[in-house]
mmCIF file of C-alpha atoms in Angstrom:
data_model
loop_
_atom_site.group_PDB
_atom_site.id
_atom_site.type_symbol
_atom_site.label_atom_id
_atom_site.label_comp_id
_atom_site.label_asym_id
_atom_site.label_seq_id
_atom_site.Cartn_x
_atom_site.Cartn_y
_atom_site.Cartn_z
ATOM 1 C CA GLN A 1 114.568 151.573 71.503
ATOM 2 C CA SER A 2 112.727 153.072 73.916
ATOM 3 C CA ALA A 3 111.728 152.211 77.221
ATOM 4 C CA LEU A 4 107.916 152.368 77.631
ATOM 5 C CA THR A 5 106.273 155.034 80.252
ATOM 6 C CA GLN A 6 105.717 154.393 83.809
ATOM 7 C CA PRO A 7 104.622 156.914 86.704
ATOM 8 C CA ALA A 8 107.284 157.479 88.615
ATOM 9 C CA SER A 9 105.332 157.207 91.684
ATOM 10 C CA VAL A 10 101.876 156.138 92.828
ATOM 11 C CA SER A 11 100.780 155.979 96.529
ATOM 12 C CA GLY A 12 97.364 154.429 98.501
ATOM 13 C CA SER A 13 96.233 153.623 101.434
ATOM 14 C CA PRO A 14 95.797 150.193 102.769
ATOM 15 C CA GLY A 15 92.404 148.477 101.411
ATOM 16 C CA GLN A 16 92.220 150.694 98.482
ATOM 17 C CA SER A 17 92.644 149.715 94.678
ATOM 18 C CA ILE A 18 95.739 151.475 92.506
ATOM 19 C CA THR A 19 96.402 151.445 88.692
ATOM 20 C CA ILE A 20 99.559 151.694 87.291
ATOM 21 C CA SER A 21 99.876 152.507 83.952
ATOM 22 C CA CYS A 22 102.474 151.167 80.979
ATOM 23 C CA THR A 23 102.414 153.240 77.789
ATOM 24 C CA GLY A 24 104.370 152.346 74.668
ATOM 25 C CA THR A 25 104.127 152.074 70.962
ATOM 26 C CA SER A 26 101.761 149.963 67.641
ATOM 27 C CA SER A 27 105.335 148.694 67.634
ATOM 28 C CA ASP A 28 105.205 147.127 70.861
ATOM 29 C CA VAL A 29 102.522 147.143 73.905
ATOM 30 C CA GLY A 30 100.107 148.193 71.093
ATOM 31 C CA GLY A 31 100.808 145.005 68.962
ATOM 32 C CA TYR A 32 101.240 142.588 70.616
ATOM 33 C CA ASN A 33 99.598 140.835 73.945
ATOM 34 C CA TYR A 34 103.052 140.221 75.667
ATOM 35 C CA VAL A 35 103.034 142.826 78.042
ATOM 36 C CA SER A 36 104.357 141.803 81.464
ATOM 37 C CA TRP A 37 104.660 143.021 85.001
ATOM 38 C CA SER A 38 106.919 142.194 87.809
ATOM 39 C CA GLN A 39 107.450 143.680 91.696
ATOM 40 C CA GLN A 40 111.116 144.089 92.842
ATOM 41 C CA HIS A 41 111.645 145.083 96.427
ATOM 42 C CA PRO A 42 114.869 146.953 97.773
ATOM 43 C CA GLY A 43 117.888 145.139 97.261
ATOM 44 C CA LYS A 44 115.470 141.842 95.649
ATOM 45 C CA ALA A 45 115.512 140.339 92.440
ATOM 46 C CA PRO A 46 112.384 140.942 90.503
ATOM 47 C CA LYS A 47 109.102 138.432 90.412
ATOM 48 C CA LEU A 48 106.758 137.485 87.932
ATOM 49 C CA MET A 49 103.400 139.369 88.910
ATOM 50 C CA ILE A 50 101.151 139.246 85.412
ATOM 51 C CA TYR A 51 102.013 137.851 81.456
ATOM 52 C CA ASP A 52 100.575 138.424 78.107
ATOM 53 C CA VAL A 53 98.669 141.616 79.610
ATOM 54 C CA SER A 54 96.148 139.644 82.449
ATOM 55 C CA ILE A 55 97.470 135.942 83.180
ATOM 56 C CA ARG A 56 98.876 135.393 86.609
ATOM 57 C CA PRO A 57 101.551 132.968 87.333
ATOM 58 C CA SER A 58 100.377 130.454 89.571
ATOM 59 C CA GLY A 59 100.946 131.475 93.698
ATOM 60 C CA VAL A 60 100.612 135.131 92.518
ATOM 61 C CA SER A 61 97.669 136.794 94.371
ATOM 62 C CA ASN A 62 93.937 137.839 92.928
ATOM 63 C CA ARG A 63 94.581 141.211 93.751
ATOM 64 C CA PHE A 64 96.941 142.186 90.918
ATOM 65 C CA SER A 65 95.015 142.223 87.801
ATOM 66 C CA GLY A 66 96.068 143.709 84.290
ATOM 67 C CA SER A 67 94.434 145.224 81.395
ATOM 68 C CA LYS A 68 95.206 147.076 77.952
ATOM 69 C CA SER A 69 93.928 149.213 76.206
ATOM 70 C CA GLY A 70 95.152 150.481 72.862
ATOM 71 C CA ASN A 71 99.421 151.570 73.406
ATOM 72 C CA THR A 72 98.658 151.878 77.242
ATOM 73 C CA ALA A 73 98.742 148.713 79.421
ATOM 74 C CA SER A 74 97.981 149.026 83.042
ATOM 75 C CA LEU A 75 98.350 146.520 86.438
ATOM 76 C CA THR A 76 95.883 147.079 89.013
ATOM 77 C CA ILE A 77 96.415 146.023 92.511
ATOM 78 C CA SER A 78 92.805 145.719 94.879
ATOM 79 C CA GLY A 79 92.879 145.652 98.404
ATOM 80 C CA LEU A 80 96.390 146.967 99.265
ATOM 81 C CA GLN A 81 98.238 145.678 101.956
ATOM 82 C CA ALA A 82 101.707 147.151 103.071
ATOM 83 C CA GLU A 83 103.707 143.686 101.535
ATOM 84 C CA ASP A 84 102.362 145.641 98.294
ATOM 85 C CA GLU A 85 105.107 148.569 98.524
ATOM 86 C CA ALA A 86 107.918 147.750 96.450
ATOM 87 C CA ASP A 87 108.664 148.766 91.824
ATOM 88 C CA TYR A 88 106.846 147.836 89.543
ATOM 89 C CA TYR A 89 108.124 147.417 86.108
ATOM 90 C CA CYS A 90 106.679 146.304 82.920
ATOM 91 C CA SER A 91 107.811 145.024 80.088
ATOM 92 C CA SER A 92 106.963 144.162 76.412
ATOM 93 C CA TYR A 93 107.872 142.447 73.336
ATOM 94 C CA THR A 94 108.896 144.452 70.295
ATOM 95 C CA THR A 95 108.840 144.040 66.077
ATOM 96 C CA SER A 96 112.141 144.132 66.498
ATOM 97 C CA SER A 97 112.038 140.557 68.636
ATOM 98 C CA THR A 98 113.324 142.019 71.500
ATOM 99 C CA VAL A 99 112.142 142.962 74.692
ATOM 100 C CA VAL A 100 111.693 146.864 76.532
ATOM 101 C CA PHE A 101 110.616 147.597 79.998
ATOM 102 C CA GLY A 102 109.123 150.605 81.371
ATOM 103 C CA GLY A 103 111.236 152.962 83.523
ATOM 104 C CA GLY A 104 109.655 151.610 87.031
ATOM 105 C CA THR A 105 106.649 152.812 89.647
ATOM 106 C CA LYS A 106 107.743 153.036 92.353
ATOM 107 C CA LEU A 107 104.399 152.172 94.832
ATOM 108 C CA THR A 108 103.764 153.780 98.844
ATOM 109 C CA VAL A 109 101.142 152.192 100.538
ATOM 110 C CA LEU A 110 100.280 154.837 102.813
ATOM 111 C CA GLN B 1 112.317 124.293 91.747
ATOM 112 C CA VAL B 2 113.982 126.633 89.020
ATOM 113 C CA GLN B 3 117.027 127.616 90.425
ATOM 114 C CA LEU B 4 119.923 130.451 88.649
ATOM 115 C CA GLN B 5 122.904 131.814 90.505
ATOM 116 C CA GLU B 6 124.995 134.321 89.247
ATOM 117 C CA SER B 7 128.699 133.948 89.865
ATOM 118 C CA GLY B 8 131.874 136.215 88.413
ATOM 119 C CA PRO B 9 133.736 139.300 89.389
ATOM 120 C CA GLY B 10 132.077 141.892 91.027
ATOM 121 C CA LEU B 11 135.011 144.645 89.686
ATOM 122 C CA VAL B 12 136.363 145.236 85.881
ATOM 123 C CA LYS B 13 138.765 147.515 85.198
ATOM 124 C CA PRO B 14 137.312 150.593 82.298
ATOM 125 C CA SER B 15 137.747 149.312 78.715
ATOM 126 C CA GLU B 16 138.228 145.378 79.952
ATOM 127 C CA THR B 17 135.470 142.694 79.468
ATOM 128 C CA LEU B 18 132.812 141.617 82.084
ATOM 129 C CA SER B 19 132.453 137.985 82.221
ATOM 130 C CA LEU B 20 129.401 136.235 84.315
ATOM 131 C CA THR B 21 128.396 132.734 84.695
ATOM 132 C CA CYS B 22 124.617 131.997 85.116
ATOM 133 C CA THR B 23 124.429 127.857 86.643
ATOM 134 C CA VAL B 24 120.702 127.013 86.326
ATOM 135 C CA SER B 25 119.207 123.995 88.917
ATOM 136 C CA GLY B 26 116.120 122.314 88.136
ATOM 137 C CA PHE B 27 115.401 122.676 84.830
ATOM 138 C CA SER B 28 117.285 121.937 82.285
ATOM 139 C CA ILE B 29 118.836 124.663 79.649
ATOM 140 C CA SER B 30 118.030 122.735 77.022
ATOM 141 C CA SER B 31 114.483 122.951 77.118
ATOM 142 C CA ALA B 32 111.813 125.510 75.045
ATOM 143 C CA TYR B 33 112.706 128.652 76.909
ATOM 144 C CA TYR B 34 115.144 130.832 76.349
ATOM 145 C CA TRP B 35 118.101 131.887 78.790
ATOM 146 C CA GLY B 36 118.487 135.878 79.833
ATOM 147 C CA TRP B 37 120.604 138.920 80.992
ATOM 148 C CA ILE B 38 118.652 141.969 82.608
ATOM 149 C CA ARG B 39 120.677 144.703 84.536
ATOM 150 C CA GLN B 40 119.940 147.019 86.604
ATOM 151 C CA PRO B 41 122.237 150.330 87.498
ATOM 152 C CA PRO B 42 122.278 151.665 91.013
ATOM 153 C CA GLY B 43 118.895 153.374 91.537
ATOM 154 C CA LYS B 44 117.593 153.139 88.322
ATOM 155 C CA GLY B 45 115.687 150.845 86.301
ATOM 156 C CA LEU B 46 115.726 146.770 84.751
ATOM 157 C CA GLU B 47 117.516 146.747 81.046
ATOM 158 C CA TRP B 48 117.070 143.550 78.803
ATOM 159 C CA ILE B 49 120.379 142.738 77.450
ATOM 160 C CA GLY B 50 120.017 139.787 75.674
ATOM 161 C CA SER B 51 118.840 136.217 75.855
ATOM 162 C CA ILE B 52 119.843 132.944 74.214
ATOM 163 C CA HIS B 53 118.731 129.437 73.309
ATOM 164 C CA HIS B 54 120.532 126.258 73.822
ATOM 165 C CA SER B 55 120.620 125.861 69.643
ATOM 166 C CA GLY B 56 122.694 129.101 69.888
ATOM 167 C CA SER B 57 119.641 131.195 68.455
ATOM 168 C CA THR B 58 120.085 134.339 70.107
ATOM 169 C CA TYR B 59 118.681 138.309 70.661
ATOM 170 C CA PHE B 60 120.558 141.710 71.737
ATOM 171 C CA THR B 61 118.806 144.779 72.925
ATOM 172 C CA PRO B 62 120.261 147.035 70.080
ATOM 173 C CA SER B 63 122.138 149.010 72.204
ATOM 174 C CA LEU B 64 124.338 146.656 73.099
ATOM 175 C CA LYS B 65 124.237 144.118 70.497
ATOM 176 C CA SER B 66 127.956 145.137 69.316
ATOM 177 C CA ARG B 67 129.934 144.355 72.709
ATOM 178 C CA VAL B 68 127.652 141.708 73.618
ATOM 179 C CA THR B 69 128.280 137.990 73.564
ATOM 180 C CA ILE B 70 125.803 135.539 75.121
ATOM 181 C CA SER B 71 126.695 131.806 74.916
ATOM 182 C CA VAL B 72 125.832 128.499 76.810
ATOM 183 C CA ASP B 73 127.251 125.656 77.570
ATOM 184 C CA THR B 74 124.286 122.865 78.450
ATOM 185 C CA SER B 75 126.836 119.733 79.808
ATOM 186 C CA LYS B 76 127.374 122.149 83.050
ATOM 187 C CA ASN B 77 123.496 123.491 82.302
ATOM 188 C CA GLN B 78 125.114 127.093 82.599
ATOM 189 C CA PHE B 79 125.074 130.118 80.183
ATOM 190 C CA SER B 80 127.259 133.276 80.177
ATOM 191 C CA LEU B 81 127.739 136.559 78.845
ATOM 192 C CA LYS B 82 130.864 138.796 78.167
ATOM 193 C CA LEU B 83 130.414 142.727 77.638
ATOM 194 C CA SER B 84 133.382 143.915 75.743
ATOM 195 C CA SER B 85 134.905 147.658 76.670
ATOM 196 C CA VAL B 86 133.305 148.153 79.704
ATOM 197 C CA THR B 87 132.781 152.183 80.798
ATOM 198 C CA ALA B 88 131.416 153.103 84.516
ATOM 199 C CA ALA B 89 127.995 153.246 82.684
ATOM 200 C CA ASP B 90 128.074 149.596 82.775
ATOM 201 C CA THR B 91 128.145 149.468 86.510
ATOM 202 C CA ALA B 92 125.102 147.484 87.554
ATOM 203 C CA VAL B 93 123.128 144.537 89.715
ATOM 204 C CA TYR B 94 123.432 141.913 86.150
ATOM 205 C CA TYR B 95 120.748 138.963 86.893
ATOM 206 C CA CYS B 96 119.959 136.104 84.749
ATOM 207 C CA ALA B 97 116.880 134.451 84.108
ATOM 208 C CA ARG B 98 114.612 132.133 82.568
ATOM 209 C CA MET B 99 112.384 133.412 79.518
ATOM 210 C CA PHE B 100 109.388 132.134 77.795
ATOM 211 C CA PRO B 101 110.385 133.106 74.255
ATOM 212 C CA ILE B 102 111.270 136.952 73.516
ATOM 213 C CA ARG B 103 107.963 137.619 76.475
ATOM 214 C CA HIS B 104 108.615 137.241 79.816
ATOM 215 C CA PHE B 105 110.956 136.248 82.807
ATOM 216 C CA ASP B 106 109.778 134.079 85.137
ATOM 217 C CA TYR B 107 112.746 132.908 87.224
ATOM 218 C CA TRP B 108 115.373 135.175 87.900
ATOM 219 C CA GLY B 109 118.484 135.070 89.779
ATOM 220 C CA GLN B 110 119.674 136.824 93.210
ATOM 221 C CA GLY B 111 121.852 139.210 91.118
ATOM 222 C CA THR B 112 125.294 140.406 91.318
ATOM 223 C CA LEU B 113 126.879 143.655 91.379
ATOM 224 C CA VAL B 114 129.356 144.198 89.573
ATOM 225 C CA THR B 115 131.570 147.513 89.216
ATOM 226 C CA VAL B 116 133.442 149.429 87.028
ATOM 227 C CA SER B 117 136.390 150.782 88.019
ATOM 228 C CA SER B 118 140.231 151.174 87.898
#
């Protein structure tokens, strides 16, 4: 199975909004509403930010939102803050009953 | 409060078997959740290795399936990973995590670095 495709990096200024894309196929992202997004700060374990395309776990800021169109899922962060600077990974369930991650996107807050 | 903690050797020789254990606290491993292993080579992205349910049901990523064994010990609230015939390419931080059945990981351990080197 191939990794989902994410941009290597995105950047934005404090207060702005950014969107990270995650492109797969009809066998993963496009076939199921089981896309999740995790945030990882350097040297730390990943933290779940969004699951099932658009659901935020308890305690996650409502500045984080998720969506999906066809084979591409997206994570939007509004009102960017310095603490949002991190790596972001998408993942999806697949038709093979497996999980596949994206390659990761480094978010820089300018 | 769900907590997971990985343990095991930090250095493994090439061709040998990597063995790690994840101890779960604050939550019963005998629940509807799955329990998974994910790894991250230095400076690279996340790779799902496989997951197990307390019933013994398992799922693995195809590229590693022939070398991976995942088991569960409900009496100790632990689950374990064995990866055989390791090479330098298996050097990574290994994470254990709680998994909503084959979907997303909501609680993670802190991770443990395993280096494959002679």
